[in-house]
Coordinates of C-alpha atoms and ligand atoms in Angstrom, one line a residue:
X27 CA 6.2 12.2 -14.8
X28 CA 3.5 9.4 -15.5
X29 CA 2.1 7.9 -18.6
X30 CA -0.1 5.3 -19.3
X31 CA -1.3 3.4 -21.9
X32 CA -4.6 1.3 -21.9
X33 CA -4.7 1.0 -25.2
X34 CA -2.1 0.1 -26.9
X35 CA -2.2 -3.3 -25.7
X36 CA -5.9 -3.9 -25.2
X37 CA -7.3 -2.5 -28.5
X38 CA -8.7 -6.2 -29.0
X39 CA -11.1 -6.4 -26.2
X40 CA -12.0 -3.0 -25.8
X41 CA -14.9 -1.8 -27.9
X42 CA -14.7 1.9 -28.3
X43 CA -18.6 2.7 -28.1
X44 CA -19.2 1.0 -24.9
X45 CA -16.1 2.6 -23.4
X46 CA -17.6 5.8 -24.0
X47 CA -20.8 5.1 -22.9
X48 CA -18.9 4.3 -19.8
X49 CA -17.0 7.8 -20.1
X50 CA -19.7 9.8 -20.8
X51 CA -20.6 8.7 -16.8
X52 CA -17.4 10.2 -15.3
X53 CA -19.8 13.5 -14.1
X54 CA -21.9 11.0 -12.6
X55 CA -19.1 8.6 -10.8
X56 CA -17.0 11.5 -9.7
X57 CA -20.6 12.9 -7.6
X58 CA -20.7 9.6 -6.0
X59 CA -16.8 9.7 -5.1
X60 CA -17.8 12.8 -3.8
X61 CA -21.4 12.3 -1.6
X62 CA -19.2 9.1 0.0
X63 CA -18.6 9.3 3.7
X64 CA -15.5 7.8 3.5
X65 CA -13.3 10.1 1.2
X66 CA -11.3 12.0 4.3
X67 CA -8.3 10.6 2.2
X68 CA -9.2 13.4 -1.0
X69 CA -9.0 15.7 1.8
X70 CA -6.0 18.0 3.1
X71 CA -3.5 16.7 6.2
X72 CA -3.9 19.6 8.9
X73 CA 0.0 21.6 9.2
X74 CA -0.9 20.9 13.0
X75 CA -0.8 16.8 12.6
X76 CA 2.2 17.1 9.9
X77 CA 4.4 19.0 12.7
X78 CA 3.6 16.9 15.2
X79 CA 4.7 14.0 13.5
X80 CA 7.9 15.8 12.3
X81 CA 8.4 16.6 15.8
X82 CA 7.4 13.0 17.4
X83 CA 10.0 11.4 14.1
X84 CA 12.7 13.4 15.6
X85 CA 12.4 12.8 19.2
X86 CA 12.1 9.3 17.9
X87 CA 15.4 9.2 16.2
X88 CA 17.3 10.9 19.3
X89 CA 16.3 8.8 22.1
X90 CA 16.3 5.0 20.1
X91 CA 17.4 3.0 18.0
X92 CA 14.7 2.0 16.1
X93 CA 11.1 1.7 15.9
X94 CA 8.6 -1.2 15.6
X95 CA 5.8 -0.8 14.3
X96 CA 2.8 -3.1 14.9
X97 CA 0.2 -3.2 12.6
X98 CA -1.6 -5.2 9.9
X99 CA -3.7 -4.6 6.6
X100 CA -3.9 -1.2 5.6
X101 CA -2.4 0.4 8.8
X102 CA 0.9 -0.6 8.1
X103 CA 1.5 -2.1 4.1
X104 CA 1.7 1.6 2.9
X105 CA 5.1 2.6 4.7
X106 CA 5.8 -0.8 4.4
X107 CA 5.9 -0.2 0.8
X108 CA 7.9 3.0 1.3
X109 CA 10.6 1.1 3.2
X110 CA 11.0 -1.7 1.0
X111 CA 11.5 0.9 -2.1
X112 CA 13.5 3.3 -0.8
X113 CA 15.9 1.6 1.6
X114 CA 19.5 0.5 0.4
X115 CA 19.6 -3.7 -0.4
X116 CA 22.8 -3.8 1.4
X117 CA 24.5 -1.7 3.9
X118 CA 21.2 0.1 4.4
X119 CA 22.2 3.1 7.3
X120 CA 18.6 4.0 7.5
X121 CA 16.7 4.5 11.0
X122 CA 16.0 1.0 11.8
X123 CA 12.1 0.2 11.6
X124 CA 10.8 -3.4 12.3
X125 CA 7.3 -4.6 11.3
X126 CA 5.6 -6.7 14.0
X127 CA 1.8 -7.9 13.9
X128 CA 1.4 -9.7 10.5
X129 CA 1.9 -12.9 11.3
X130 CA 0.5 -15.6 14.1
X131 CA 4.1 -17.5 13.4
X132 CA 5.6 -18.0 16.7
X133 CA 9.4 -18.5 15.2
X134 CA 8.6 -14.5 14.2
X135 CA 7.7 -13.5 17.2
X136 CA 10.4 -15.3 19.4
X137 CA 13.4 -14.3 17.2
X138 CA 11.7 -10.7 17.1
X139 CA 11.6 -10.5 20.9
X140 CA 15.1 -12.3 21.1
X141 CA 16.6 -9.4 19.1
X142 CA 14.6 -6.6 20.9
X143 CA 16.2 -7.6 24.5
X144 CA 19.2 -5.9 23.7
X145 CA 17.9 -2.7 21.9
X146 CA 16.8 1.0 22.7
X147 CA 13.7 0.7 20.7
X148 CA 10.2 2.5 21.0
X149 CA 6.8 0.6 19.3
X150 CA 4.4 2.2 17.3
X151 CA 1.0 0.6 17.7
X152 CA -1.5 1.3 14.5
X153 CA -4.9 0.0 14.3
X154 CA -8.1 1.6 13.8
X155 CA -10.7 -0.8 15.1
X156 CA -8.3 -1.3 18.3
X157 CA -9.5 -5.0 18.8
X158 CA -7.4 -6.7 15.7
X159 CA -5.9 -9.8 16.9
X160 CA -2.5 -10.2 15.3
X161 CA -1.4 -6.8 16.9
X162 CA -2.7 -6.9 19.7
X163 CA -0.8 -9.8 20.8
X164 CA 2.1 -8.5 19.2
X165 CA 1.8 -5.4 21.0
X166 CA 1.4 -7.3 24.5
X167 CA 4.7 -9.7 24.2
X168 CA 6.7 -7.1 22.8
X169 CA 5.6 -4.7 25.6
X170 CA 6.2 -7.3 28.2
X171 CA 9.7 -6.6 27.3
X172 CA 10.0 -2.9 28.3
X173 CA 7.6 -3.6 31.4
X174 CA 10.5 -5.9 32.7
X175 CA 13.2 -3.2 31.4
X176 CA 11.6 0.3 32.3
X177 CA 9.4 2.2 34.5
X178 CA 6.0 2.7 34.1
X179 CA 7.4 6.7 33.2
X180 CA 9.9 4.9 30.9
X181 CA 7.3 3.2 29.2
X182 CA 5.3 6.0 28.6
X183 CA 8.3 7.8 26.6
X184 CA 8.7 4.7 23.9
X185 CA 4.9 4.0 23.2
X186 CA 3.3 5.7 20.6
X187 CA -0.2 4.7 19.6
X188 CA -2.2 5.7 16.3
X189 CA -6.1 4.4 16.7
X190 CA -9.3 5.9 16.4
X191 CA -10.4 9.2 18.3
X192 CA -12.7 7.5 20.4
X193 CA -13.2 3.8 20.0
X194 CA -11.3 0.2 20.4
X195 CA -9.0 -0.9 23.6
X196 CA -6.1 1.3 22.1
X197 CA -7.9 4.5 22.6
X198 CA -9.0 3.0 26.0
X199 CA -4.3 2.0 26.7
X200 CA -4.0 5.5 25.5
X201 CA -6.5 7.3 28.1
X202 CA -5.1 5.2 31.1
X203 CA -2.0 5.5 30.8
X204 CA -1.1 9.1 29.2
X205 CA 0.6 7.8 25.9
X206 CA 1.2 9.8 23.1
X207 CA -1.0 9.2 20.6
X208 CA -2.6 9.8 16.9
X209 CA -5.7 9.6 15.2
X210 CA -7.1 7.9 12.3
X211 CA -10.1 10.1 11.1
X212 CA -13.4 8.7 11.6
X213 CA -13.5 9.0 7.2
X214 CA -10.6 7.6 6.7
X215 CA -10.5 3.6 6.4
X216 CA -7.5 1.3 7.0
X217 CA -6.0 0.9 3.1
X218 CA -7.0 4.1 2.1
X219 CA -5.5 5.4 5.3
X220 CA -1.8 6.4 3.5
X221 CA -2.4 10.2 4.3
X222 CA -2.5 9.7 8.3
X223 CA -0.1 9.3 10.9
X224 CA -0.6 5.3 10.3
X225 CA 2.4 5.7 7.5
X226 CA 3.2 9.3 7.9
X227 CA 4.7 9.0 11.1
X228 CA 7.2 5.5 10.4
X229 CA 8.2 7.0 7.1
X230 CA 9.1 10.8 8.8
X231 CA 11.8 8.5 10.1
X232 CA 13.2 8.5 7.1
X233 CA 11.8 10.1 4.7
X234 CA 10.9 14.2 4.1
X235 CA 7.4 13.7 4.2
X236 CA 6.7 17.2 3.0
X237 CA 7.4 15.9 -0.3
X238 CA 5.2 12.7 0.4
X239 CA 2.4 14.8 0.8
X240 CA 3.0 16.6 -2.0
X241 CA 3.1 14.1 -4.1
X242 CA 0.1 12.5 -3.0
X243 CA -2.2 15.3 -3.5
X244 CA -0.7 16.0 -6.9
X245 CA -2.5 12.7 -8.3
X246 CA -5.4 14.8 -8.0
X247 CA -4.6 16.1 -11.2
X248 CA -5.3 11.9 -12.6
X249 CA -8.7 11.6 -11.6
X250 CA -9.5 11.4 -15.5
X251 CA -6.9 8.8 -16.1
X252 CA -8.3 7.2 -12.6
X253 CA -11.7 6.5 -14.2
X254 CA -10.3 5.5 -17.6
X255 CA -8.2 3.0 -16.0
X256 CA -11.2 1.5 -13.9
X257 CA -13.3 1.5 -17.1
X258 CA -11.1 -0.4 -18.9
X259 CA -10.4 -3.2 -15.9
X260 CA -14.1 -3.4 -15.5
X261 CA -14.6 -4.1 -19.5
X262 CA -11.7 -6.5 -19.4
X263 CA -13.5 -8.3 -16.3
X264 CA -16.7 -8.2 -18.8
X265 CA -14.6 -10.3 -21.5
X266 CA -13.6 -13.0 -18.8
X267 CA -10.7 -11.8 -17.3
X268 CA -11.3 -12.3 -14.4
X269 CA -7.3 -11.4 -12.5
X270 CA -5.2 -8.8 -12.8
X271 CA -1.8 -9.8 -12.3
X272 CA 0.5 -6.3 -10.9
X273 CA 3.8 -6.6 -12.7
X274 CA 7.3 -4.8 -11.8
X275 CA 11.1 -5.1 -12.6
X276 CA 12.0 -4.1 -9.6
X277 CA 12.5 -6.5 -6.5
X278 CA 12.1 -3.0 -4.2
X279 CA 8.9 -2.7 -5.5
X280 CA 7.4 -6.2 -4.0
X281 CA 5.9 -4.1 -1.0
X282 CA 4.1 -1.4 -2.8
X283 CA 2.4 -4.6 -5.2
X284 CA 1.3 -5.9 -1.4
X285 CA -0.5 -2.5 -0.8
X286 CA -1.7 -2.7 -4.5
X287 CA -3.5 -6.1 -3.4
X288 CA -4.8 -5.3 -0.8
X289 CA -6.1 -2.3 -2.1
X290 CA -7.9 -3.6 -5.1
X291 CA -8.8 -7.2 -3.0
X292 CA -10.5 -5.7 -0.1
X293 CA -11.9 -2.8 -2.5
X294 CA -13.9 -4.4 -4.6
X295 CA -13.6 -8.2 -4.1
X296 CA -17.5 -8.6 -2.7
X297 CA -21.0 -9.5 -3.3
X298 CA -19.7 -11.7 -5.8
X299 CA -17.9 -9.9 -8.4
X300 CA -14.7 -8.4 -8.9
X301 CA -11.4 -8.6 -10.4
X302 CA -8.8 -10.7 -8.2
X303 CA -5.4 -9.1 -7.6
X304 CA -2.1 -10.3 -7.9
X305 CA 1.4 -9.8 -8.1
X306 CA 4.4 -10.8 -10.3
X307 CA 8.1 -9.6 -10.0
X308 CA 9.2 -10.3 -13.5
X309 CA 12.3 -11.1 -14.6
X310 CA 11.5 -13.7 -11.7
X311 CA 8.3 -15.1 -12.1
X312 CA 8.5 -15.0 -16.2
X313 CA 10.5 -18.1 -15.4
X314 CA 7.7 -19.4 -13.1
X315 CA 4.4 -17.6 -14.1
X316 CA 5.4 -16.8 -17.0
X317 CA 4.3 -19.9 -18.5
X318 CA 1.1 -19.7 -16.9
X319 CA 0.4 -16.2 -17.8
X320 CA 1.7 -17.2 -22.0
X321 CA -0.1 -20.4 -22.6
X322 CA -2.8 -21.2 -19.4
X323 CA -6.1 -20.5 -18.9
X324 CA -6.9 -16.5 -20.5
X325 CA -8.4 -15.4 -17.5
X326 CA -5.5 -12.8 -17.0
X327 CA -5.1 -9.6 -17.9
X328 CA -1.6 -7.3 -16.8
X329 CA -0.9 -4.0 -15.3
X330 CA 2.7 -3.6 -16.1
X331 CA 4.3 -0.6 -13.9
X332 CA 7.8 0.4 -15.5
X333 CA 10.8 2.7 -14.3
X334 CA 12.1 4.4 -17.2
X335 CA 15.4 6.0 -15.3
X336 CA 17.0 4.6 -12.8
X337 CA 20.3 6.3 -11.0
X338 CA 22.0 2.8 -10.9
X339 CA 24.2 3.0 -14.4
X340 CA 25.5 -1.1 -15.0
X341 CA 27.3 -1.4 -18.3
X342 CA 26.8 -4.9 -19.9
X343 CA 28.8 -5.6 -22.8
X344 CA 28.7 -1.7 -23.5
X345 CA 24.4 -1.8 -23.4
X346 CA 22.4 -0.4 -20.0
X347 CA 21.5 -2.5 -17.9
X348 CA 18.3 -0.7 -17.1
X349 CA 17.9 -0.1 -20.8
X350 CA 17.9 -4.1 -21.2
X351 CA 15.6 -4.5 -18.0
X352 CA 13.5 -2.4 -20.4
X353 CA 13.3 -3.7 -23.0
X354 CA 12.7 -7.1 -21.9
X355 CA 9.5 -5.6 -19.7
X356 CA 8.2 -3.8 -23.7
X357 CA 9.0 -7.6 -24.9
X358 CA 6.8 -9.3 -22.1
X359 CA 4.0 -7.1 -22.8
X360 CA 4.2 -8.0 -27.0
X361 CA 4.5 -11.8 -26.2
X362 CA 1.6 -11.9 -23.6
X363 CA -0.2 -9.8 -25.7
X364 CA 0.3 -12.9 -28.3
X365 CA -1.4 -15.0 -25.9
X366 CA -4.7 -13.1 -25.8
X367 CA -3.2 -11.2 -22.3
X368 CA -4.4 -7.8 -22.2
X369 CA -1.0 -5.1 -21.1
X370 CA -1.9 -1.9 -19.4
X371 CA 1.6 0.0 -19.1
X372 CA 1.7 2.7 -16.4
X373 CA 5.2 4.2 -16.7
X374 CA 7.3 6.4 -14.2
X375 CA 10.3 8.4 -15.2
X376 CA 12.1 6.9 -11.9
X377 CA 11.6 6.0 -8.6
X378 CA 11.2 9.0 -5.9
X379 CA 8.9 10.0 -3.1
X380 CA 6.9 12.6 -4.9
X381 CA 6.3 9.8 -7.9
X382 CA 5.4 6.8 -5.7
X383 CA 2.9 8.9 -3.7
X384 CA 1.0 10.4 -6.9
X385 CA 0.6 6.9 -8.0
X386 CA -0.7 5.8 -4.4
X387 CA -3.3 8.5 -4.6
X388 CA -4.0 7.0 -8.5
X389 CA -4.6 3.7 -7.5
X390 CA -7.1 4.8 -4.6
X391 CA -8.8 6.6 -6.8
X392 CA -9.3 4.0 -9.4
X393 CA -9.9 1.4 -6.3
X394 CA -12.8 3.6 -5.5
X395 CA -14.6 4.5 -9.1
X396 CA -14.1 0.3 -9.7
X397 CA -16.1 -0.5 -6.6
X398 CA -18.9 1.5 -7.6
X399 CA -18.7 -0.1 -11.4
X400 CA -19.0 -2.7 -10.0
X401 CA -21.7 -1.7 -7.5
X402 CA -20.2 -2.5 -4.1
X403 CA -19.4 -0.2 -1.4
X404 CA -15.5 0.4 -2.1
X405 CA -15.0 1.5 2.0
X406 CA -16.1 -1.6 3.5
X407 CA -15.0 -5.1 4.2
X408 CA -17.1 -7.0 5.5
X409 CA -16.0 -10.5 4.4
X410 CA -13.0 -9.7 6.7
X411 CA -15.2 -9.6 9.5
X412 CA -17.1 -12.9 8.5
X413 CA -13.1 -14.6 9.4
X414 CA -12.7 -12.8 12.7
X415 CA -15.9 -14.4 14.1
X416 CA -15.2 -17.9 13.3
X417 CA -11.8 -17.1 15.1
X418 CA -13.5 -16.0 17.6
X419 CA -15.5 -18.7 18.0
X420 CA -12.9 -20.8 17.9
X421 CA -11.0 -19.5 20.5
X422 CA -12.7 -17.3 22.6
X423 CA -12.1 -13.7 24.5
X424 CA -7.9 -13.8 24.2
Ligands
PA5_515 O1 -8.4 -1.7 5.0 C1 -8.8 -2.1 6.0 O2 -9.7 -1.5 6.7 C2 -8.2 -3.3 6.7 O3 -7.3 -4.0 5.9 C3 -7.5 -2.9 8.0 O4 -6.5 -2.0 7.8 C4 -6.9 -4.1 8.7 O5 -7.9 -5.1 8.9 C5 -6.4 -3.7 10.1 O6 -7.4 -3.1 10.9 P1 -7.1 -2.2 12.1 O7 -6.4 -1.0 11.7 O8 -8.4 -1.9 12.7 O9 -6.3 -3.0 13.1

C-alpha cells in the first residue's frame, strides 16, 4: 500500500491552473515515454532469464561462500539498496555479498583482497559499457587472486559476467574464455537497469525475486501519480527550488536514497537545468541539516518517504517507538513547511520486497516524464563521459 501527498504541504507554491495545464499533457508525455528507445525497463523479464538466474543463485550458494559483486553507478546501487534494507544490522546470516568497484581507495581494495585470500567466493562482474575504469581494475586484482588459487577450469566455475550482448572488453573475457554470462538489453540503461540480471541475479541470493518482480511491474498501475509527482517537482523548480533533499527514518534505507540520486542526478541533471538530488537520514541530520534545511537559503524542497508499520515493536515509557519515529517525521514536515520548505510525503505501509520494488518502478517513471519537462533526454549521460576523457587523458590506456 502507497500514498502520497503533494499537496498537502505544497499548496503555497503550487498554482492550481498551471498544474493542470501541465496535466492535461499526460496523453501527450506518456506517447513520448512510449516512442523512446530506451524504455526495455516498462517491458516484461523473459521466464527463460528469471530461471536462469534462479538456477545460477543457487549453484552460487552451494559451491561458495559469498559473492562480490563489481560494479559501479547504476549496475550495482539497486541491489545495493536491496541489501542494505533488507539485511539484519547485527548477526545478519544472510548469503554474504561484497561490493567491489566503487571506489579508487587503495585501503578498500587491499583490505578487500586481504579478506578474500581465505574465502570460497565467486565475482560477479556488471557493466554495460565493459570499459568503466573502477571495475575493471577491481575485477583484475581481485581475479589475480583466484588465478594464483585455481585452474583456469576453476576459474571458469566462480566468474559470472553481466555486460552487453555484443560490445565492451567483458563481452570480449566472456567469449575467450567460456564464462557464464548475462545480458543487459541493448534498451535498457545502467540506473534504469533494476529489472536485469545486473540486480536480479545478487539479490536471488537472498531474496525471492519472484515477488521482486512482481512488485516492480505493479507500479505500473502509478503512472498517474508518476506524472503528478514530476509536475509538481518541475513547478517547485519554477519557484526557485532548485534541490530536492530525499528524506527517511530509517538508517536501512541510506542505499535505496543512493539509487534515488543517482537516478534523478544523472536523469535529468543536463543542459543546464534540473533539480539537484540529495539525501537526508533524519532523526540524524535534523541535528545537522536540519538547520540548514529550517532557516538557510529556501532553495530546498523535501520528498519525505515514511514507513507506517514496522515489525520491530519498542515500548518507550508505554508509547511506540515507531509511533514516536512517526510522529516526529509528521512534525518535521509542519516545521519545514514553516520555513517556506515545500513536503511531498510518499508513505508505505511497511518495508517488504513487493513495496520497495513498486516504488523503484515509481521513481523511474517519474525520473523519465521530469527529463522530458524539462526537455533533456532522460536515457543519457553524457556529462559522465565529459569526466572519463579528462581521466583518460590524464593517464592513459590502463
Ligand atoms: O546509469 C548509467 O548508465 C551509469 O550510471 C552507469 O550505470 C555507470 O556509469 C556504470 O556503467 P557501466 O555499467 O557501463 O560500467
Amino acid at each position: 500500500m502507497i500514498k502520497f501527498d503533494f499537496e498537502t504541504y505544497t499548496k503555497p507554491f503550487i498554482d492550481k491552473d498551471e498544474f493542470k495545464k501541465y496535466y492535461s499533457k499526460k496523453e501527450f508525455y506518456i506517447k513520448k515515454l512510449l516512442n523512446s528507445n530506451m524504455i526495455g525497463w516498462t517491458k516484461n523479464i523473459s521466464k527463460e532469464i528469471i530461471e536462469d538466474i534462479k538456477e545460477t543463485a543457487k549453484y552460487i550458494k552451494e559451491n561458495f561462500d559469498c559473492m562480490v559483486v563489481i560494479g559501479i553507478g547504476g549496475s550495482y546501487l539497486g541491489s545495493y539498496a536491496f541489501q542494505e534494507m533488507f539485511k539484519k544490522y547485527f548477526n545478519d546470516e544472510s548469503f554474504e555479498v561484497i561490493y567491489a568497484g566503487i571506489t579508487l581507495s587503495s585501503k578498500y581494495l587491499d583490505e578487500l583482497l586481504l579478506y578474500l585470500e581465505n574465502k570460497n567466493f565467486c565475482i560477479n562482474v556488471i557493466s554495460k559499457s565493459g570499459t568503466t575504469m573502477e571495475t575493471m581494475i577491481s575485477y583484475t586484482e581481485i581475479k589475480k587472486i583466484l588465478k594464483r588459487k585455481y585452474s583456469k577450469e576453476e576459474i571458469r566455475k566462480r566468474i559470472f559476467i553481466t555486460t552487453d550482448k555484443e560490445k565492451g572488453n567483458l563481452r570480449e573475457e566472456v567469449n575467450e574464455n567460456n564464462y557464464k554470462s548475462f545480458e543487459i538489453p541493448e534498451d535498457i540503461g545502467g540506473r534504469f537497469s533494476f529489472i536485469t540480471p545486473s540486480h536480479l541475479l545478487p539479490l536471488a541470493l537472498n531474496y525471492d525475486i519472484d515477488k521482486i518482480i512482481d512488485g516492480y511491474y505493479d507500479g505500473k498501475r502509478l503512472i498517474d501519480k508518476a506524472f503528478e509527482y514530476s509536475i509538481i517537482r518541475k513547478m517547485l523548480f519554477e519557484k526557485g527550488k532548485l534541490i530536492e533533499n530525499f528524506c527517511v527514518f530509517e538508517q536501512n534505507m541510506y542505499g535505496f536514497t543512493e539509487w534515488l540520486k543517482q537516478l534523478f542526478g544523472e536523469t535529468e541533471g543536463k543542459n543546464g537545468v534540473g533539480i539537484y538530488p540529495t539525501s537526508s537520514i533524519y532523526t540524524k541530520d535534523l541535528h545537522s541539516l536540519g538547520q540548514f534545511i529550517q532557516e538557510g537559503n529556501k532553495i530546498v524542497f523535501e520528498t519525505f518517504i515514511k514507513v507506517e508499520k514496522t515489525d520491530n515493536f519498542i515500548d518507550y515509557k508505554n508509547r511506540n517507538l515507531h509511533e514516536i519515529n512517526n510522529t516526529v517525521l509528521s512534525s518535521t514536515i509542519r516545521a519545514h513547511f514553516k520555513g517556506s520548505v515545500p513536503c511531498l510525503e510518499i508513505s508505505i505501509g511497511k518495508i517488504d520486497l513487493e513495496t520497495i520494488s513498486t516504488l523503484i518502478y515509481f521513481f523511474m517513471l517519474s525520473s523519465a516524464f521530469s527529463g522530458f519537462l524539462f526537455e533533456v533526454d532522460p536515457f543519457n549521460q553524457p556529462g559522465v563521459e565529459i569526466y572519463k576523457k579528462e581521466v583518460k587523458e590524464a593517464l592513459g590506456e590502463i
